[in-house]
mmCIF file of C-alpha atoms in Angstrom:
data_model
loop_
_atom_site.group_PDB
_atom_site.id
_atom_site.type_symbol
_atom_site.label_atom_id
_atom_site.label_comp_id
_atom_site.label_asym_id
_atom_site.label_seq_id
_atom_site.Cartn_x
_atom_site.Cartn_y
_atom_site.Cartn_z
ATOM 1 C CA MET A 18 34.573 -90.702 40.852
ATOM 2 C CA LEU A 19 37.738 -90.756 37.768
ATOM 3 C CA LEU A 20 35.719 -94.283 35.926
ATOM 4 C CA TYR A 21 32.656 -92.444 35.675
ATOM 5 C CA VAL A 22 33.641 -89.333 34.662
ATOM 6 C CA PHE A 23 35.497 -91.905 31.624
ATOM 7 C CA CYS A 24 32.720 -94.032 31.530
ATOM 8 C CA CYS A 25 29.989 -90.843 30.168
ATOM 9 C CA VAL A 26 33.592 -89.564 28.030
ATOM 10 C CA ILE A 27 33.197 -93.538 25.959
ATOM 11 C CA LEU A 28 29.392 -92.746 26.347
ATOM 12 C CA TYR A 29 29.259 -89.850 24.322
ATOM 13 C CA TYR A 30 31.238 -90.102 22.186
ATOM 14 C CA PHE A 31 30.076 -93.010 20.963
ATOM 15 C CA CYS A 32 26.635 -91.734 20.738
ATOM 16 C CA ARG A 33 27.952 -88.970 18.320
ATOM 17 C CA THR A 34 29.523 -91.747 15.864
ATOM 18 C CA VAL A 35 27.530 -95.123 15.614
ATOM 19 C CA GLN A 36 24.034 -94.444 14.075
ATOM 20 C CA PRO A 37 21.303 -96.992 14.927
ATOM 21 C CA ALA A 38 21.814 -99.865 12.900
ATOM 22 C CA SER A 39 18.132 -99.201 10.521
ATOM 23 C CA TYR A 40 19.210 -95.523 9.583
ATOM 24 C CA LYS A 41 22.105 -97.379 8.260
ATOM 25 C CA LYS A 42 21.055 -100.009 6.471
ATOM 26 C CA SER A 43 18.484 -97.338 4.762
ATOM 27 C CA CYS A 44 21.056 -94.833 4.170
ATOM 28 C CA ALA A 45 23.333 -98.128 2.168
ATOM 29 C CA THR A 46 20.756 -99.849 0.276
ATOM 30 C CA MET A 47 19.193 -96.182 -0.784
ATOM 31 C CA LYS A 48 19.409 -96.621 -4.084
ATOM 32 C CA ILE A 49 18.257 -94.497 -6.570
ATOM 33 C CA LEU A 50 17.242 -93.989 -10.664
ATOM 34 C CA ILE A 51 17.884 -90.865 -11.885
ATOM 35 C CA ALA A 52 16.182 -91.264 -15.701
ATOM 36 C CA ASP A 53 16.117 -87.209 -16.975
ATOM 37 C CA SER A 54 18.612 -85.821 -18.111
ATOM 38 C CA MET A 55 20.447 -83.451 -14.866
ATOM 39 C CA HIS A 56 23.483 -81.690 -13.757
ATOM 40 C CA PRO A 57 26.393 -83.308 -13.706
ATOM 41 C CA SER A 58 26.448 -81.834 -9.723
ATOM 42 C CA LEU A 59 23.399 -84.057 -8.457
ATOM 43 C CA PHE A 60 26.246 -86.849 -9.277
ATOM 44 C CA GLY A 61 28.724 -85.421 -6.104
ATOM 45 C CA MET A 62 26.022 -84.972 -3.729
ATOM 46 C CA LEU A 63 24.923 -88.188 -4.628
ATOM 47 C CA ASP A 64 27.861 -89.894 -3.637
ATOM 48 C CA GLU A 65 28.174 -88.125 -0.392
ATOM 49 C CA GLN A 66 25.916 -89.843 0.797
ATOM 50 C CA LYS A 67 26.735 -92.691 0.018
ATOM 51 C CA TRP A 68 23.696 -93.502 -1.682
ATOM 52 C CA GLU A 69 23.519 -96.143 -5.390
ATOM 53 C CA TYR A 70 22.169 -94.453 -8.136
ATOM 54 C CA ASP A 71 22.125 -95.347 -11.837
ATOM 55 C CA TYR A 72 22.380 -92.397 -13.611
ATOM 56 C CA HIS A 73 19.737 -93.684 -17.306
ATOM 57 C CA PRO A 74 17.936 -90.489 -19.137
ATOM 58 C CA GLU A 75 17.968 -92.163 -22.433
ATOM 59 C CA TYR A 76 14.930 -94.325 -20.696
ATOM 60 C CA LYS A 77 11.759 -93.688 -22.125
ATOM 61 C CA ARG A 78 8.275 -94.742 -20.694
ATOM 62 C CA GLU A 79 9.123 -99.123 -20.499
ATOM 63 C CA ASP A 80 12.785 -98.834 -19.423
ATOM 64 C CA ILE A 81 11.316 -96.433 -16.407
ATOM 65 C CA LYS A 82 8.301 -99.160 -15.804
ATOM 66 C CA ASN A 83 10.733 -102.052 -16.600
ATOM 67 C CA ALA A 84 13.148 -100.492 -14.015
ATOM 68 C CA LEU A 85 11.124 -99.386 -10.983
ATOM 69 C CA PRO A 86 10.626 -103.083 -8.677
ATOM 70 C CA GLY A 87 15.006 -102.658 -7.688
ATOM 71 C CA TYR A 88 14.635 -98.972 -7.049
ATOM 72 C CA ASP A 89 13.990 -97.340 -3.532
ATOM 73 C CA VAL A 90 13.638 -93.125 -5.265
ATOM 74 C CA LEU A 91 12.905 -91.592 -8.955
ATOM 75 C CA MET A 92 14.397 -89.078 -10.213
ATOM 76 C CA ILE A 93 13.056 -87.586 -12.722
ATOM 77 C CA ARG A 94 11.880 -84.326 -15.141
ATOM 78 C CA SER A 95 9.242 -84.209 -17.674
ATOM 79 C CA LYS A 96 9.849 -88.381 -19.044
ATOM 80 C CA THR A 97 6.485 -89.183 -18.739
ATOM 81 C CA PHE A 98 2.900 -89.758 -16.799
ATOM 82 C CA LEU A 99 3.888 -92.315 -13.756
ATOM 83 C CA ASP A 100 0.343 -93.429 -13.870
ATOM 84 C CA ARG A 101 -1.047 -96.589 -11.936
ATOM 85 C CA GLU A 102 0.439 -98.222 -14.892
ATOM 86 C CA MET A 103 3.729 -97.288 -13.893
ATOM 87 C CA LEU A 104 3.737 -97.642 -10.656
ATOM 88 C CA GLU A 105 1.900 -100.414 -8.714
ATOM 89 C CA ASN A 106 4.687 -103.359 -9.546
ATOM 90 C CA ALA A 107 7.714 -100.825 -8.032
ATOM 91 C CA GLN A 108 6.818 -102.172 -4.604
ATOM 92 C CA LYS A 109 10.204 -100.816 -3.446
ATOM 93 C CA LEU A 110 9.450 -97.348 -4.129
ATOM 94 C CA ARG A 111 10.132 -94.394 -1.203
ATOM 95 C CA PHE A 112 10.508 -91.502 -3.096
ATOM 96 C CA ILE A 113 9.601 -89.929 -6.652
ATOM 97 C CA ALA A 114 12.107 -86.210 -6.636
ATOM 98 C CA ARG A 115 9.824 -83.962 -9.357
ATOM 99 C CA ALA A 116 13.506 -81.941 -10.805
ATOM 100 C CA GLY A 117 11.097 -78.784 -11.481
ATOM 101 C CA ALA A 118 7.847 -77.811 -9.769
ATOM 102 C CA GLY A 119 5.248 -78.764 -11.460
ATOM 103 C CA LEU A 120 3.536 -82.584 -10.388
ATOM 104 C CA ASP A 121 0.539 -82.492 -12.943
ATOM 105 C CA LEU A 122 2.397 -85.728 -14.598
ATOM 106 C CA ILE A 123 2.230 -87.655 -11.383
ATOM 107 C CA ASP A 124 -0.707 -88.782 -10.350
ATOM 108 C CA LEU A 125 -1.074 -87.546 -7.332
ATOM 109 C CA GLU A 126 -4.450 -90.701 -5.601
ATOM 110 C CA VAL A 127 -1.931 -93.437 -7.290
ATOM 111 C CA ALA A 128 0.637 -92.452 -5.572
ATOM 112 C CA LYS A 129 -0.711 -91.617 -1.805
ATOM 113 C CA ALA A 130 -2.874 -95.262 -2.004
ATOM 114 C CA LEU A 131 1.611 -96.311 -2.712
ATOM 115 C CA ASN A 132 2.896 -95.022 -0.334
ATOM 116 C CA ILE A 133 4.511 -93.301 -1.809
ATOM 117 C CA GLU A 134 5.784 -89.884 -1.496
ATOM 118 C CA VAL A 135 6.465 -87.017 -4.151
ATOM 119 C CA PHE A 136 7.684 -83.931 -3.456
ATOM 120 C CA HIS A 137 9.404 -80.769 -6.152
ATOM 121 C CA ALA A 138 12.633 -79.207 -6.217
ATOM 122 C CA GLY A 139 10.463 -75.844 -6.986
ATOM 123 C CA ALA A 140 12.196 -73.885 -4.348
ATOM 124 C CA GLY A 141 15.095 -74.776 -6.283
ATOM 125 C CA ASN A 142 13.681 -72.591 -9.575
ATOM 126 C CA ARG A 143 11.595 -69.626 -8.091
ATOM 127 C CA ASP A 144 13.675 -67.371 -8.020
ATOM 128 C CA ALA A 145 14.971 -68.515 -11.695
ATOM 129 C CA VAL A 146 10.916 -68.019 -12.453
ATOM 130 C CA ALA A 147 10.424 -64.309 -10.196
ATOM 131 C CA GLU A 148 13.538 -63.037 -12.763
ATOM 132 C CA GLN A 149 12.010 -64.028 -16.364
ATOM 133 C CA ALA A 150 8.599 -62.926 -15.092
ATOM 134 C CA LEU A 151 10.112 -59.098 -14.893
ATOM 135 C CA GLY A 152 12.105 -59.064 -18.079
ATOM 136 C CA MET A 153 9.557 -60.428 -19.558
ATOM 137 C CA LEU A 154 7.268 -57.652 -18.367
ATOM 138 C CA LEU A 155 9.860 -55.431 -18.732
ATOM 139 C CA ALA A 156 10.728 -56.184 -21.760
ATOM 140 C CA LEU A 157 6.548 -55.831 -23.037
ATOM 141 C CA PHE A 158 5.707 -52.407 -21.703
ATOM 142 C CA ASN A 159 8.972 -50.830 -22.466
ATOM 143 C CA ASN A 160 9.125 -52.467 -26.629
ATOM 144 C CA ILE A 161 12.143 -53.804 -26.491
ATOM 145 C CA LEU A 162 12.099 -56.401 -29.130
ATOM 146 C CA ARG A 163 10.222 -54.920 -31.527
ATOM 147 C CA ALA A 164 12.554 -51.550 -30.632
ATOM 148 C CA ASP A 165 15.417 -54.321 -31.154
ATOM 149 C CA ARG A 166 14.690 -55.733 -34.760
ATOM 150 C CA GLN A 167 13.581 -51.657 -35.829
ATOM 151 C CA VAL A 168 17.119 -51.022 -34.960
ATOM 152 C CA ARG A 169 18.828 -53.697 -36.218
ATOM 153 C CA ASP A 170 17.351 -52.112 -39.772
ATOM 154 C CA GLY A 171 17.903 -49.415 -39.588
ATOM 155 C CA ILE A 172 14.843 -48.186 -38.021
ATOM 156 C CA TRP A 173 15.517 -44.893 -35.486
ATOM 157 C CA ASP A 174 11.771 -44.102 -33.687
ATOM 158 C CA ARG A 175 11.916 -43.208 -30.400
ATOM 159 C CA GLU A 176 7.933 -42.086 -30.033
ATOM 160 C CA GLY A 177 6.610 -45.196 -31.746
ATOM 161 C CA ASN A 178 8.479 -47.094 -28.465
ATOM 162 C CA ARG A 179 7.317 -44.834 -26.014
ATOM 163 C CA GLY A 180 7.342 -48.198 -22.913
ATOM 164 C CA VAL A 181 5.086 -47.945 -19.596
ATOM 165 C CA GLU A 182 6.298 -47.628 -16.604
ATOM 166 C CA LEU A 183 5.787 -50.089 -13.642
ATOM 167 C CA MET A 184 5.776 -47.655 -11.068
ATOM 168 C CA GLY A 185 2.502 -47.456 -9.341
ATOM 169 C CA LYS A 186 0.723 -51.078 -10.762
ATOM 170 C CA THR A 187 -1.650 -53.121 -9.319
ATOM 171 C CA VAL A 188 -0.046 -56.969 -9.806
ATOM 172 C CA GLY A 189 -2.652 -59.925 -9.271
ATOM 173 C CA LEU A 190 -1.017 -62.873 -8.321
ATOM 174 C CA ILE A 191 -3.624 -66.839 -8.980
ATOM 175 C CA GLY A 192 -0.904 -68.918 -6.472
ATOM 176 C CA TYR A 193 0.845 -67.673 -3.968
ATOM 177 C CA GLY A 194 3.941 -70.493 -3.708
ATOM 178 C CA ASN A 195 7.280 -70.711 -4.416
ATOM 179 C CA ASN A 196 7.081 -68.838 -7.622
ATOM 180 C CA GLY A 197 4.837 -66.168 -7.243
ATOM 181 C CA SER A 198 5.672 -66.071 -3.588
ATOM 182 C CA ALA A 199 9.534 -65.001 -5.100
ATOM 183 C CA THR A 200 7.395 -62.584 -8.115
ATOM 184 C CA ALA A 201 5.959 -60.763 -5.567
ATOM 185 C CA LYS A 202 8.987 -59.718 -3.930
ATOM 186 C CA ARG A 203 10.748 -58.056 -6.808
ATOM 187 C CA LEU A 204 7.999 -56.836 -7.859
ATOM 188 C CA SER A 205 7.433 -54.535 -4.348
ATOM 189 C CA GLY A 206 10.452 -53.200 -5.430
ATOM 190 C CA PHE A 207 9.522 -51.702 -8.438
ATOM 191 C CA GLY A 208 6.502 -50.034 -6.784
ATOM 192 C CA CYS A 209 4.156 -51.884 -7.211
ATOM 193 C CA LYS A 210 1.117 -52.752 -4.839
ATOM 194 C CA VAL A 211 0.330 -56.822 -5.465
ATOM 195 C CA LEU A 212 -2.616 -58.940 -4.653
ATOM 196 C CA ALA A 213 -2.170 -62.853 -4.354
ATOM 197 C CA TYR A 214 -4.704 -65.308 -4.301
ATOM 198 C CA ASP A 215 -3.981 -68.974 -3.287
ATOM 199 C CA LYS A 216 -6.427 -71.116 -2.851
ATOM 200 C CA TYR A 217 -4.928 -73.567 -1.106
ATOM 201 C CA ARG A 218 -3.306 -71.079 1.368
ATOM 202 C CA ASP A 219 -3.948 -69.280 4.182
ATOM 203 C CA ASN A 220 -3.206 -65.666 6.416
ATOM 204 C CA TYR A 221 -0.304 -66.131 3.384
ATOM 205 C CA GLY A 222 -0.306 -61.497 3.093
ATOM 206 C CA ASP A 223 3.207 -60.396 3.286
ATOM 207 C CA ALA A 224 4.927 -57.629 2.732
ATOM 208 C CA PHE A 225 5.324 -58.084 -0.068
ATOM 209 C CA ALA A 226 1.172 -58.892 -0.962
ATOM 210 C CA THR A 227 -2.209 -58.235 0.347
ATOM 211 C CA GLU A 228 -4.217 -61.715 0.396
ATOM 212 C CA SER A 229 -7.387 -61.009 -2.153
ATOM 213 C CA SER A 230 -10.178 -63.545 -4.223
ATOM 214 C CA ILE A 231 -10.338 -63.264 -7.447
ATOM 215 C CA GLU A 232 -12.797 -61.150 -7.584
ATOM 216 C CA GLU A 233 -10.786 -58.253 -5.837
ATOM 217 C CA ILE A 234 -8.109 -59.087 -9.007
ATOM 218 C CA GLN A 235 -9.792 -58.215 -11.456
ATOM 219 C CA GLN A 236 -11.942 -55.381 -9.766
ATOM 220 C CA GLU A 237 -8.215 -54.102 -9.499
ATOM 221 C CA ALA A 238 -5.069 -55.620 -11.391
ATOM 222 C CA ASP A 239 -3.310 -53.686 -13.659
ATOM 223 C CA VAL A 240 -1.163 -57.142 -14.426
ATOM 224 C CA LEU A 241 -2.217 -60.656 -13.993
ATOM 225 C CA SER A 242 0.400 -63.208 -13.193
ATOM 226 C CA LEU A 243 -0.329 -67.195 -13.294
ATOM 227 C CA HIS A 244 1.754 -68.990 -10.698
ATOM 228 C CA ILE A 245 -0.310 -71.557 -9.977
ATOM 229 C CA PRO A 246 -0.372 -76.264 -11.465
ATOM 230 C CA LEU A 247 -2.109 -77.662 -13.709
ATOM 231 C CA THR A 248 -5.282 -79.608 -12.138
ATOM 232 C CA ASP A 249 -8.900 -79.793 -13.032
ATOM 233 C CA ILE A 250 -9.991 -76.587 -12.059
ATOM 234 C CA THR A 251 -7.079 -74.458 -12.610
ATOM 235 C CA ARG A 252 -7.700 -76.226 -16.938
ATOM 236 C CA TYR A 253 -8.292 -73.397 -18.491
ATOM 237 C CA LEU A 254 -9.171 -71.750 -15.823
ATOM 238 C CA VAL A 255 -8.754 -68.208 -17.872
ATOM 239 C CA ASN A 256 -11.272 -67.854 -20.561
ATOM 240 C CA GLU A 257 -13.365 -65.722 -22.069
ATOM 241 C CA GLU A 258 -15.809 -65.505 -18.864
ATOM 242 C CA PHE A 259 -12.316 -65.196 -16.497
ATOM 243 C CA ILE A 260 -11.011 -62.243 -18.851
ATOM 244 C CA SER A 261 -14.815 -60.481 -19.363
ATOM 245 C CA ALA A 262 -14.974 -60.098 -15.682
ATOM 246 C CA PHE A 263 -12.222 -57.379 -15.276
ATOM 247 C CA ALA A 264 -13.036 -54.172 -14.463
ATOM 248 C CA LYS A 265 -10.367 -52.590 -16.961
ATOM 249 C CA PRO A 266 -7.838 -54.181 -19.998
ATOM 250 C CA PHE A 267 -4.662 -55.912 -18.489
ATOM 251 C CA TYR A 268 -1.535 -57.299 -19.211
ATOM 252 C CA LEU A 269 -1.442 -61.110 -18.734
ATOM 253 C CA MET A 270 2.000 -63.344 -17.976
ATOM 254 C CA ASN A 271 1.956 -66.943 -18.095
ATOM 255 C CA LEU A 272 4.187 -69.250 -16.353
ATOM 256 C CA SER A 273 2.975 -71.940 -15.296
ATOM 257 C CA ARG A 274 1.054 -73.966 -17.025
ATOM 258 C CA GLY A 275 0.161 -73.910 -20.846
ATOM 259 C CA GLU A 276 -3.893 -74.971 -20.670
ATOM 260 C CA VAL A 277 -4.145 -72.906 -17.762
ATOM 261 C CA VAL A 278 -4.788 -70.659 -20.747
ATOM 262 C CA LYS A 279 -7.183 -70.594 -23.234
ATOM 263 C CA LEU A 280 -5.041 -69.417 -25.738
ATOM 264 C CA LYS A 281 -8.063 -68.429 -28.139
ATOM 265 C CA ALA A 282 -9.810 -66.549 -25.437
ATOM 266 C CA VAL A 283 -6.257 -64.385 -25.103
ATOM 267 C CA THR A 284 -5.388 -63.623 -28.339
ATOM 268 C CA GLU A 285 -9.957 -62.434 -29.141
ATOM 269 C CA ALA A 286 -9.052 -60.345 -25.916
ATOM 270 C CA LEU A 287 -5.594 -58.370 -27.540
ATOM 271 C CA GLU A 288 -7.592 -57.947 -30.812
ATOM 272 C CA ASN A 289 -10.571 -56.860 -29.233
ATOM 273 C CA GLY A 290 -8.454 -54.306 -26.264
ATOM 274 C CA LYS A 291 -9.736 -56.237 -23.339
ATOM 275 C CA ILE A 292 -5.438 -57.541 -22.573
ATOM 276 C CA LYS A 293 -3.414 -55.244 -24.005
ATOM 277 C CA GLY A 294 -0.336 -57.602 -23.417
ATOM 278 C CA ALA A 295 0.357 -60.576 -23.118
ATOM 279 C CA CYS A 296 3.544 -62.660 -21.775
ATOM 280 C CA LEU A 297 3.654 -66.094 -22.392
ATOM 281 C CA ASP A 298 6.002 -68.318 -21.351
ATOM 282 C CA VAL A 299 4.309 -71.586 -21.871
ATOM 283 C CA LEU A 300 1.659 -73.094 -24.150
ATOM 284 C CA GLU A 301 -1.378 -75.178 -24.854
ATOM 285 C CA ASN A 302 1.023 -77.048 -26.905
ATOM 286 C CA GLU A 303 4.508 -76.699 -26.507
ATOM 287 C CA LYS A 304 4.920 -79.278 -29.600
ATOM 288 C CA ILE A 305 4.851 -77.027 -32.185
ATOM 289 C CA GLY A 306 5.598 -78.282 -34.997
ATOM 290 C CA LYS A 307 2.125 -80.396 -34.858
ATOM 291 C CA LEU A 308 -0.388 -77.648 -33.961
ATOM 292 C CA THR A 309 -4.423 -78.032 -35.096
ATOM 293 C CA PRO A 310 -5.574 -75.963 -37.684
ATOM 294 C CA GLU A 311 -6.935 -74.112 -35.075
ATOM 295 C CA GLN A 312 -3.577 -73.750 -32.756
ATOM 296 C CA GLN A 313 -1.848 -73.136 -35.316
ATOM 297 C CA GLU A 314 -3.624 -70.378 -36.531
ATOM 298 C CA VAL A 315 -3.998 -68.645 -33.230
ATOM 299 C CA PHE A 316 -0.183 -69.199 -32.373
ATOM 300 C CA ASP A 317 0.299 -67.754 -36.174
ATOM 301 C CA TYR A 318 -1.189 -64.330 -34.333
ATOM 302 C CA LEU A 319 -0.022 -64.565 -30.727
ATOM 303 C CA ARG A 320 3.650 -64.551 -33.032
ATOM 304 C CA ALA A 321 3.239 -61.327 -35.302
ATOM 305 C CA SER A 322 1.969 -59.378 -32.311
ATOM 306 C CA ASP A 323 4.295 -56.768 -30.659
ATOM 307 C CA ARG A 324 2.374 -57.340 -28.114
ATOM 308 C CA VAL A 325 3.357 -60.903 -27.001
ATOM 309 C CA VAL A 326 6.579 -61.960 -25.635
ATOM 310 C CA LEU A 327 6.892 -66.131 -26.412
ATOM 311 C CA THR A 328 9.495 -67.734 -25.045
ATOM 312 C CA PRO A 329 10.517 -71.091 -24.586
ATOM 313 C CA HIS A 330 8.951 -72.829 -20.942
ATOM 314 C CA ILE A 331 12.497 -71.607 -19.677
ATOM 315 C CA ALA A 332 11.424 -69.016 -16.057
ATOM 316 C CA GLY A 333 13.128 -71.097 -14.304
ATOM 317 C CA TRP A 334 15.638 -72.790 -16.424
ATOM 318 C CA THR A 335 19.374 -70.675 -15.864
ATOM 319 C CA HIS A 336 22.759 -72.273 -14.672
ATOM 320 C CA GLU A 337 21.686 -72.100 -10.967
ATOM 321 C CA SER A 338 18.580 -73.678 -11.047
ATOM 322 C CA TYR A 339 19.745 -76.478 -12.426
ATOM 323 C CA VAL A 340 22.309 -76.936 -9.606
ATOM 324 C CA ARG A 341 20.120 -75.401 -7.314
ATOM 325 C CA ILE A 342 17.358 -77.855 -7.733
ATOM 326 C CA ASN A 343 19.494 -80.684 -7.776
ATOM 327 C CA GLU A 344 20.486 -79.302 -4.209
ATOM 328 C CA VAL A 345 16.659 -79.494 -3.066
ATOM 329 C CA LEU A 346 16.102 -82.564 -4.184
ATOM 330 C CA VAL A 347 18.820 -84.468 -1.757
ATOM 331 C CA GLU A 348 18.199 -82.075 1.146
ATOM 332 C CA GLN A 349 13.843 -83.464 0.703
ATOM 333 C CA ILE A 350 15.226 -87.446 0.474
ATOM 334 C CA GLN A 351 17.410 -86.895 3.003
ATOM 335 C CA ASN A 352 14.593 -85.192 5.154
ATOM 336 C CA ARG A 353 11.933 -88.512 5.290
ATOM 337 C CA LEU A 354 14.816 -90.837 5.438
#
């Protein structure tokens, strides 16, 4: 009997400490190419997993393409478009880890055909995006940017900067994933009624938002906020026809992708009063030194307007999210081994 117990104890500790050979091999041979600038916290996380990695934020498209055949994982932010030309010879590649929320720079059909799994770190920066959305909206509603400039110039205009309260407004969210749901949670704390539409989900209504259709949002919303990826379906979703379908003038927020919104249509709606104000963290063309004449005309209107709040694609770009994105990516790789 004692011999039996002794053998059971030995077997128990053996099973706890010895992993299958296939698991050891997969971890030991995991090799990662990091081809974009990442927070230094990433390196300690990878060392802890005993994964090999090479850090080359200076790599250009051809450098990445030539190096990929030697790696199991590619970590990237927004360096280049990952298409068939980039991926077809990367026969070892198992994962593409995007340090951000959007996947529009990756040909997902090609990746799937090549058995490359793609994931993003949307859970890593959703809180930062939500806080940015609320910050921009409150700045717009309370004329904070204009009032700040005026006070600095010695102008004390209280009546001219009378604000609008967020309390009681109906906010429509298009897209109810990581960013949309985090934004709804914060809006609920301001006493807003939140309507959410998501083409790819069912039964997603919760304590913070009511599942709705786009038509319901267009009928009821005082504020429209976009939290969707850029696809063939969403490109220029917000155009003249879409805007004109709203039952009442509304405020627009875009913290998703610039080409989801046709900015010429926005400036026209600002002119005719259909859009009361806009918070834009993204633009159709974010290379503002290389705008077409039409884009320049639109941009000049937006930057001159006190009814527009502009930021340089920084929603989700906080010191905290920079670290959290790494944690999310490493955890996803672990879960797929």
